[in-house]
PDB file of C-alpha atoms and ligand atoms in Angstrom:
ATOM      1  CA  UNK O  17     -13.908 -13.850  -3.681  1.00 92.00           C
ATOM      2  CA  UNK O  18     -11.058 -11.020  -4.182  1.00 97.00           C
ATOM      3  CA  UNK O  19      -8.536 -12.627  -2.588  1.00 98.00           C
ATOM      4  CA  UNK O  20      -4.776 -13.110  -3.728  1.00 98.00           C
ATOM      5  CA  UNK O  21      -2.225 -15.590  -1.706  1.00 98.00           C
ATOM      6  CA  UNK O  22       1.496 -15.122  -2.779  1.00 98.00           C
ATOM      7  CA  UNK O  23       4.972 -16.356  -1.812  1.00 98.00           C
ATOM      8  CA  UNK O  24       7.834 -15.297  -3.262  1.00 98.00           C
ATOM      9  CA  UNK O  25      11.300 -16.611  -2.541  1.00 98.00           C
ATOM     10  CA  UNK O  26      14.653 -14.655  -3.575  1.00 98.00           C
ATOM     11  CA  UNK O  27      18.451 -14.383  -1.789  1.00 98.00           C
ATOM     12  CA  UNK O  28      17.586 -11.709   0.027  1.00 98.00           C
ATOM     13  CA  UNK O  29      13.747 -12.195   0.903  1.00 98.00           C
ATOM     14  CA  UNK O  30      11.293 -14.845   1.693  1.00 98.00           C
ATOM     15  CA  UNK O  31       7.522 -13.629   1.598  1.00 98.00           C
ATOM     16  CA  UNK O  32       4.406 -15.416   1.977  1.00 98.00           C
ATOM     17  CA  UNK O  33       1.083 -12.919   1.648  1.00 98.00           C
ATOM     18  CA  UNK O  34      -2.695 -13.040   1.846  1.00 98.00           C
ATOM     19  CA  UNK O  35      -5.299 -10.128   0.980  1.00 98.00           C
ATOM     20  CA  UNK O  36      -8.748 -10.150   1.157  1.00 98.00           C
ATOM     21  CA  UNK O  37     -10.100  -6.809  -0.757  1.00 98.00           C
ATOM     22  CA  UNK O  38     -13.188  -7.410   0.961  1.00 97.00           C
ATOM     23  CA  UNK O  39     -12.317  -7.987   4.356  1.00 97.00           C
ATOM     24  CA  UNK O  40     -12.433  -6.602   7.762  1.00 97.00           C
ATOM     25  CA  UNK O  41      -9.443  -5.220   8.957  1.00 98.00           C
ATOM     26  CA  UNK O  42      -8.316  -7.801  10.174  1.00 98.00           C
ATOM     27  CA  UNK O  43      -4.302  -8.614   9.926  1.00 98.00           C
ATOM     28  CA  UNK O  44      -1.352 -10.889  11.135  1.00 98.00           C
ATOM     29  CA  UNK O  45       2.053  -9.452  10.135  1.00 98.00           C
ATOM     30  CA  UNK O  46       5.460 -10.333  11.037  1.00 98.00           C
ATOM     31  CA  UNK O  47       8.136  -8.539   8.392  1.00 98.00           C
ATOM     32  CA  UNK O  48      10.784  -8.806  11.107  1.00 97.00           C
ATOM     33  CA  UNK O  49      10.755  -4.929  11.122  1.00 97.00           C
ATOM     34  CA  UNK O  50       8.769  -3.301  13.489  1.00 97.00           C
ATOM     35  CA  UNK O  51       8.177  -0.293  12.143  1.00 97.00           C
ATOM     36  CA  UNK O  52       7.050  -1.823   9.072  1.00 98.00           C
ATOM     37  CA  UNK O  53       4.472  -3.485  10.276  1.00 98.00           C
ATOM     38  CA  UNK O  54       2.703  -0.824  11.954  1.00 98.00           C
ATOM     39  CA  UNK O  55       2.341   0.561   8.905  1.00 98.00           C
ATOM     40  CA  UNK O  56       0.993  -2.726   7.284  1.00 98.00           C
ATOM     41  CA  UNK O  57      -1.531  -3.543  10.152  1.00 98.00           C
ATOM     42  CA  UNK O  58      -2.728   0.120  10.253  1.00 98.00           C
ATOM     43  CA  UNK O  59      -3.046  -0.227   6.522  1.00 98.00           C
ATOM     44  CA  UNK O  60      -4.874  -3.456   6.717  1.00 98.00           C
ATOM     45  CA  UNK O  61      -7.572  -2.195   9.431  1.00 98.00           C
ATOM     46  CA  UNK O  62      -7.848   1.268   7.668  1.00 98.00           C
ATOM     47  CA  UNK O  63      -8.322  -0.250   4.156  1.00 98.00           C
ATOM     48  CA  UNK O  64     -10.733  -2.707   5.664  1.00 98.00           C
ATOM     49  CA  UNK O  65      -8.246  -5.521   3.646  1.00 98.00           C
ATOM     50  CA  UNK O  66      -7.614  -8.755   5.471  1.00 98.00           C
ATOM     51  CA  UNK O  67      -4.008  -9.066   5.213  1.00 98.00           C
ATOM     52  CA  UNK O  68      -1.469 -11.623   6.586  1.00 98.00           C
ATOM     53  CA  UNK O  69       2.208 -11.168   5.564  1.00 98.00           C
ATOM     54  CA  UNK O  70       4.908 -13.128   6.636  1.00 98.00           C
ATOM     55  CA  UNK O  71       8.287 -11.973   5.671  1.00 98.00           C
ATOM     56  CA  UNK O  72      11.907 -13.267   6.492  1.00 98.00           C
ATOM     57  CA  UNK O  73      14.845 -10.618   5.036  1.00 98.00           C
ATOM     58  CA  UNK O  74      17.633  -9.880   5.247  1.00 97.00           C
ATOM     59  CA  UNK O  75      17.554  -7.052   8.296  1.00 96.00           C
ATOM     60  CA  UNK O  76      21.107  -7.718   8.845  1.00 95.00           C
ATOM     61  CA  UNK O  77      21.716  -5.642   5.850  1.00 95.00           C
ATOM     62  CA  UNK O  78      18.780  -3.293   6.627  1.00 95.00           C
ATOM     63  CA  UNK O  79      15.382  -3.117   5.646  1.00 97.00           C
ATOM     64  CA  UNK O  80      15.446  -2.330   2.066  1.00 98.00           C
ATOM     65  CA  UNK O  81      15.327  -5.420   0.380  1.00 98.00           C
ATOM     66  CA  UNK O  82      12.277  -6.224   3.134  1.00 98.00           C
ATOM     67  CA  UNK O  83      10.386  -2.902   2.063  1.00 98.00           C
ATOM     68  CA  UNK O  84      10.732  -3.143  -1.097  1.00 98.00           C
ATOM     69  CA  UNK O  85       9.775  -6.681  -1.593  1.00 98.00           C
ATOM     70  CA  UNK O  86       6.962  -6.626   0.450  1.00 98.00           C
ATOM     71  CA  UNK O  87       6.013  -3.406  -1.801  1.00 98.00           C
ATOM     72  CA  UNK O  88       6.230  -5.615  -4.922  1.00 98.00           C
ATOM     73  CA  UNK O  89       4.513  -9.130  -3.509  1.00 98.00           C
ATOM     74  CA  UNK O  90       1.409  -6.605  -1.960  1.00 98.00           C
ATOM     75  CA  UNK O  91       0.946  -4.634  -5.367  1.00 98.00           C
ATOM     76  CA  UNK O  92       1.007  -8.214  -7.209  1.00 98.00           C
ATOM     77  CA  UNK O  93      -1.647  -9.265  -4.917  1.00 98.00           C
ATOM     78  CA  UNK O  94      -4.067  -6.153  -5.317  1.00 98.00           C
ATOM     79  CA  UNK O  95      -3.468  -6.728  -8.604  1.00 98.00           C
ATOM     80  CA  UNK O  96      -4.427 -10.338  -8.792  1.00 98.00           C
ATOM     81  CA  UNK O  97      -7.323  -9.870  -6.222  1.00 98.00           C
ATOM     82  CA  UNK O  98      -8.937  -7.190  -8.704  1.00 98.00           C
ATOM     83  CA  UNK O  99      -8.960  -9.259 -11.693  1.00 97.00           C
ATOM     84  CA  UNK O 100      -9.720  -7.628 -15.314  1.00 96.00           C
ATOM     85  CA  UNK O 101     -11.199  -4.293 -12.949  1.00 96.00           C
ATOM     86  CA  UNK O 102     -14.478  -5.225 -13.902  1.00 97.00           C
ATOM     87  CA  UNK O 103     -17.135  -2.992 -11.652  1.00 97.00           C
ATOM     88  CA  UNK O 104     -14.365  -0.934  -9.582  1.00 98.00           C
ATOM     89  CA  UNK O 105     -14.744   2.582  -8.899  1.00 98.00           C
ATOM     90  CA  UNK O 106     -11.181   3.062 -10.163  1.00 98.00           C
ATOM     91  CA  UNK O 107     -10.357   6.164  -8.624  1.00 98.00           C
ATOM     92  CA  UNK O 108     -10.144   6.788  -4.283  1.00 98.00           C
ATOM     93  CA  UNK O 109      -8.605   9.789  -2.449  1.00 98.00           C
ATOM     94  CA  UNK O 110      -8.386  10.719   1.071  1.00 98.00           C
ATOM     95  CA  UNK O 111      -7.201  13.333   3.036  1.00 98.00           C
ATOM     96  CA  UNK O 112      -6.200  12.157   6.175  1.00 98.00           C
ATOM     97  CA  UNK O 113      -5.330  14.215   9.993  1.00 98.00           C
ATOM     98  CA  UNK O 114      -2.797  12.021  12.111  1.00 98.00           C
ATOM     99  CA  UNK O 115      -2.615  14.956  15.427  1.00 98.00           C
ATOM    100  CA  UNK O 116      -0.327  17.724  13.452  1.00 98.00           C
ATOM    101  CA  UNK O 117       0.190  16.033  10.257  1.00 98.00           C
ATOM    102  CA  UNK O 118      -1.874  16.337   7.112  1.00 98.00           C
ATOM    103  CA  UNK O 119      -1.741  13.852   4.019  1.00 99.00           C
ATOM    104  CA  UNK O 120      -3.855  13.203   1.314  1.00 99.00           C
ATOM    105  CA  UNK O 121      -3.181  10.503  -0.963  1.00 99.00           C
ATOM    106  CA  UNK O 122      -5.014   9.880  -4.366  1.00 99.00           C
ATOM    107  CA  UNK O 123      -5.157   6.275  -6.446  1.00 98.00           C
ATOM    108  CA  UNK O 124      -6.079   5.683  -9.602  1.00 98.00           C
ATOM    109  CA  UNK O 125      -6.186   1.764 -10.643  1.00 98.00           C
ATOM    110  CA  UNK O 126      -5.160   2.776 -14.289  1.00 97.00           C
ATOM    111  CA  UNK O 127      -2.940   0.005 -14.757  1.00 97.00           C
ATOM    112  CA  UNK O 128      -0.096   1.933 -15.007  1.00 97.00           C
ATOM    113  CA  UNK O 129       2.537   2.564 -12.544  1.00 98.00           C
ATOM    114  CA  UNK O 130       3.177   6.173 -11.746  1.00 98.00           C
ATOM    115  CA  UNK O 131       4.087   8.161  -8.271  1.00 98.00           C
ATOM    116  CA  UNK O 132       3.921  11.596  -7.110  1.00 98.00           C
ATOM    117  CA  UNK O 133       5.820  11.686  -4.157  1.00 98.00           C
ATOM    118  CA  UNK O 134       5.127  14.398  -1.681  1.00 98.00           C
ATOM    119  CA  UNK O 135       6.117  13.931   1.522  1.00 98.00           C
ATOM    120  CA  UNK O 136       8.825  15.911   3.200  1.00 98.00           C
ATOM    121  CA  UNK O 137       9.744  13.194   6.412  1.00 98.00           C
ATOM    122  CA  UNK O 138      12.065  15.820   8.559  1.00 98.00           C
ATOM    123  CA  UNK O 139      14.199  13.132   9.980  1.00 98.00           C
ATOM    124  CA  UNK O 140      16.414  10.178   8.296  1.00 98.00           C
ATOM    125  CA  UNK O 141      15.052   7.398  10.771  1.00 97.00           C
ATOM    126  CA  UNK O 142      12.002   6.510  12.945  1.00 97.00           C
ATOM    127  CA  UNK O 143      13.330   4.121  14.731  1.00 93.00           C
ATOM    128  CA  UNK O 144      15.705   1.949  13.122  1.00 92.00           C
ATOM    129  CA  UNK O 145      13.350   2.974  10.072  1.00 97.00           C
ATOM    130  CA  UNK O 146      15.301   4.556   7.280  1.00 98.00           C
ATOM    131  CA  UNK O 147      12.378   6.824   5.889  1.00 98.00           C
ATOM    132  CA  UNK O 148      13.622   7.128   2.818  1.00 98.00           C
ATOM    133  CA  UNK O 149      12.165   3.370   2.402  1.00 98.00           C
ATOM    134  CA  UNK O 150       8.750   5.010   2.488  1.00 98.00           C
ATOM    135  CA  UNK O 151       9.279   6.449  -1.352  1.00 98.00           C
ATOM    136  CA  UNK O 152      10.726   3.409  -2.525  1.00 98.00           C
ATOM    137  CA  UNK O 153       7.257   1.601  -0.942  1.00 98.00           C
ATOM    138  CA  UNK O 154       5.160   3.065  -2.802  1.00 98.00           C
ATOM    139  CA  UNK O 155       7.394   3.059  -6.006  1.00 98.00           C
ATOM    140  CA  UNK O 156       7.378  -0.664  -5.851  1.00 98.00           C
ATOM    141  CA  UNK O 157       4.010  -1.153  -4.753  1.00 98.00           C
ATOM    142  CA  UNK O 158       2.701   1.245  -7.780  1.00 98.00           C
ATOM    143  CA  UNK O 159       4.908  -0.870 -10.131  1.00 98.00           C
ATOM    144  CA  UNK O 160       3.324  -4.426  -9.233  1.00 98.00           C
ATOM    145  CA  UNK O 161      -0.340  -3.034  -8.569  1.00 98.00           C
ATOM    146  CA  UNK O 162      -0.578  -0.591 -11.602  1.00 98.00           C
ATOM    147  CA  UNK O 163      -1.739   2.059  -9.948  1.00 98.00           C
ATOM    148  CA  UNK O 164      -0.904   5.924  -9.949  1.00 98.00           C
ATOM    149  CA  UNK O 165      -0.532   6.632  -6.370  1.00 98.00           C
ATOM    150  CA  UNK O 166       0.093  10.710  -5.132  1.00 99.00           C
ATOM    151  CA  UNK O 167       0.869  11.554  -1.756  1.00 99.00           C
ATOM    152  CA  UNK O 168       0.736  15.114  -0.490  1.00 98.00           C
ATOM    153  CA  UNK O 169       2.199  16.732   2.764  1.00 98.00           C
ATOM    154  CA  UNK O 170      -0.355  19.313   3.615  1.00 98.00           C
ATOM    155  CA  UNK O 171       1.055  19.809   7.197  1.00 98.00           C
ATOM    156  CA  UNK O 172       3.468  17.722   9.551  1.00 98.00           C
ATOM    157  CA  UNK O 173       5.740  17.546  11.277  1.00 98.00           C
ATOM    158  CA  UNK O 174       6.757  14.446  13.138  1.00 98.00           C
ATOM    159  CA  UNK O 175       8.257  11.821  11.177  1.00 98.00           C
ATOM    160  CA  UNK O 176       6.182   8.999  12.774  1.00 98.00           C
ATOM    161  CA  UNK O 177       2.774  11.043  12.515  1.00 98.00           C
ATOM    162  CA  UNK O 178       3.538  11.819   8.359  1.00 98.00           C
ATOM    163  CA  UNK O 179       3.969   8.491   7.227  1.00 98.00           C
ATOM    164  CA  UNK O 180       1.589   6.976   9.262  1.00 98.00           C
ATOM    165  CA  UNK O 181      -0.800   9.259   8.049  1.00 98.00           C
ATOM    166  CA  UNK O 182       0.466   9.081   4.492  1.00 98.00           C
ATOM    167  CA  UNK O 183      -0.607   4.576   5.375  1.00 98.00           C
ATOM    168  CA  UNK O 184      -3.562   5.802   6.485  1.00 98.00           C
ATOM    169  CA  UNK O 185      -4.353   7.691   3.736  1.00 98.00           C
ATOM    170  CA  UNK O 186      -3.403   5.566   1.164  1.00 99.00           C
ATOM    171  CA  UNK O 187      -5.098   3.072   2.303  1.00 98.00           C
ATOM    172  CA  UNK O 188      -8.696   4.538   2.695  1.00 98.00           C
ATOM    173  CA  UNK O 189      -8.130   6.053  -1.011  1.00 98.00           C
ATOM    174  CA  UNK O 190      -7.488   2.484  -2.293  1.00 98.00           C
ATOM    175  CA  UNK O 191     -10.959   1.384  -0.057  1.00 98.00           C
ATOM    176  CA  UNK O 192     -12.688   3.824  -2.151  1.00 98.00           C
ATOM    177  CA  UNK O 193     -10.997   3.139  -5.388  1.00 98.00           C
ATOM    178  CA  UNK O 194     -11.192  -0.945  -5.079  1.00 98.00           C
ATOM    179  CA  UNK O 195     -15.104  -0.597  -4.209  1.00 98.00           C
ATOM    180  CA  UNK O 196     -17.628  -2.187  -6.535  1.00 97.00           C
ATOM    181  CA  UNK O 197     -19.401   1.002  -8.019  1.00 96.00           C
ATOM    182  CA  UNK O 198     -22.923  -0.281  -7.700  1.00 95.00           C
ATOM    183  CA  UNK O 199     -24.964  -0.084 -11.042  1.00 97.00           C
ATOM    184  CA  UNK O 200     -21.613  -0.504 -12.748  1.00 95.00           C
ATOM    185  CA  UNK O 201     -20.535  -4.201 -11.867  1.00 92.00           C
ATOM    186  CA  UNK O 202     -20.152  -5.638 -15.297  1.00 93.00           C
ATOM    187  CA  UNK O 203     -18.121  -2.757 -16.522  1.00 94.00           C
ATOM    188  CA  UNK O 204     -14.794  -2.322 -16.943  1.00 94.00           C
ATOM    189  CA  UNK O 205     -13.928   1.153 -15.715  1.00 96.00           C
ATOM    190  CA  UNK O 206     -12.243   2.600 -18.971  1.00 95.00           C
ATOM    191  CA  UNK O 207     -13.599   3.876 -22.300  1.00 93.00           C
ATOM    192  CA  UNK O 208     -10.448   1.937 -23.558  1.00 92.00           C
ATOM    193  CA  UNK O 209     -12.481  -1.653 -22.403  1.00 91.00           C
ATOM    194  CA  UNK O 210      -9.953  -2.836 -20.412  1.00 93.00           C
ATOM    195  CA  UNK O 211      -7.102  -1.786 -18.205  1.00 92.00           C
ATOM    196  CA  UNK O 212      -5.091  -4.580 -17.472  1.00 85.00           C
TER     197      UNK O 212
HETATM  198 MN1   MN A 315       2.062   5.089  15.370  1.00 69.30          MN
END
C-alpha cells in the first residue's frame, strides 16, 4: 500500500495527515482556513489521492505558518508513500482550463527540490487568502517531496480561477508522474539507480 500517515507538532502548528497515492478522491480536511482547503480537497479528488488533513495553526497570526506547514507534512508524505521510486513514471504534466484561466504545471519526482514559479495572481487576497502563500506552497511542498514542480500562467485572470487551476493542475501532473509505469515496476526510474 502507498500510503503515508504523519503528525507533526510545533508552536505554531499542529498537523495530523493521511495520503493514499492510490486512492479515490476521496478527502476530509479541516486546516481551519477555508480557502485552503478548497484547494486541498480539489487536489485530493483531482489527483485521485485519498487525503485527510487535520490542521490546528495559528490563524490568529495568519495563515502562513498553516500553509506552509501543511506544504512540508504533505511533501513528507508523498515522499514516504513513494518509497525508493521503484516503478514510477517519474515525470507528469498537465495543462489545465479553470473558465478564463490557463495553467499547466509539470513534476518531475527527481528527488530534488526545485520551483519555477509562474503564476501572476492579480490580486493580494482571495478571501482572507494572502496569495502570495500559494508560492511559498509549493516551495515547501517541493522541499519535503523532492520534486521539481513548474507552474505556468498561460491565461487568467481571476485570482480564485488561477490558483485553483494551478491545484488542479498540479495535481493531475503528480497523478501521472506517481503512476506505476507498467512493464517498468521493478525499476527505479533513473540511470543513476536510485533517486532518493
Ligand atoms: Mn473554487
Amino acid at each position: 500500500m502507498r500510503t503515508s500517515t504523519i503528525t507533526r507538532n510545533t508552536s505554531e502548528t499542529k498537523i495530523t495527515l493521511a495520503l493514499n497515492l492510490d486512492g479515490r478522491g476521496g478527502s476530509n480536511i479541516d486546516t481551519g482556513c477555508g480557502f485552503l482547503d478548497h484547494m486541498l480537497e480539489l487536489f485530493a479528488r483531482h489527483g485521485r489521492f485519498d487525503l485527510d488533513i487535520k490542521c490546528r495553526g495559528d490563524m490568529h497570526v495568519d495563515a502562513h505558518h498553516t500553509t506552509e506547514d501543511i506544504a512540508i507534512v504533505l511533501g513528507r508524505a508523498f515522499s514516504e508513500a513513494l518509497g525508493d521510486r521503484r516503478g514510477i513514471v517519474r515525470y507528469g504534466s498537465m495543462v489545465l482550463p479553470m473558465d478564463e484561466a490557463l495553467v499547466l504545471a509539470a513534476v518531475d519526482i527527481s528527488g530534488r527540490p526545485c520551483v519555477g514559479y509562474g503564476l501572476v495572481i492579480p490580486t493580494e487576497k482571495v478571501g482572507e487568502f494572502d496569495t502570495a502563500l500559494v508560492k511559498e506552497f509549493m516551495m515547501a511542498f517541493s522541499r519535503t517531496m523532492g520534486a521539481s514542480i513548474h507552474l505556468r500562467q498561460l491565461a487568467g485572470e481571476d485570482s480564485h480561477h488561477i490558483i485553483e487551476a494551478a491545484f488542479k493542475a498540479l495535481a493531475r501532473a503528480i497523478r501521472i508522474a506517481v503512476a506505476l509505469e507498467s512493464g517498468y515496476e521493478d525499476e527505479i526510474p533513473s540511470t543513476k539507480g536510485t533517486i532518493v
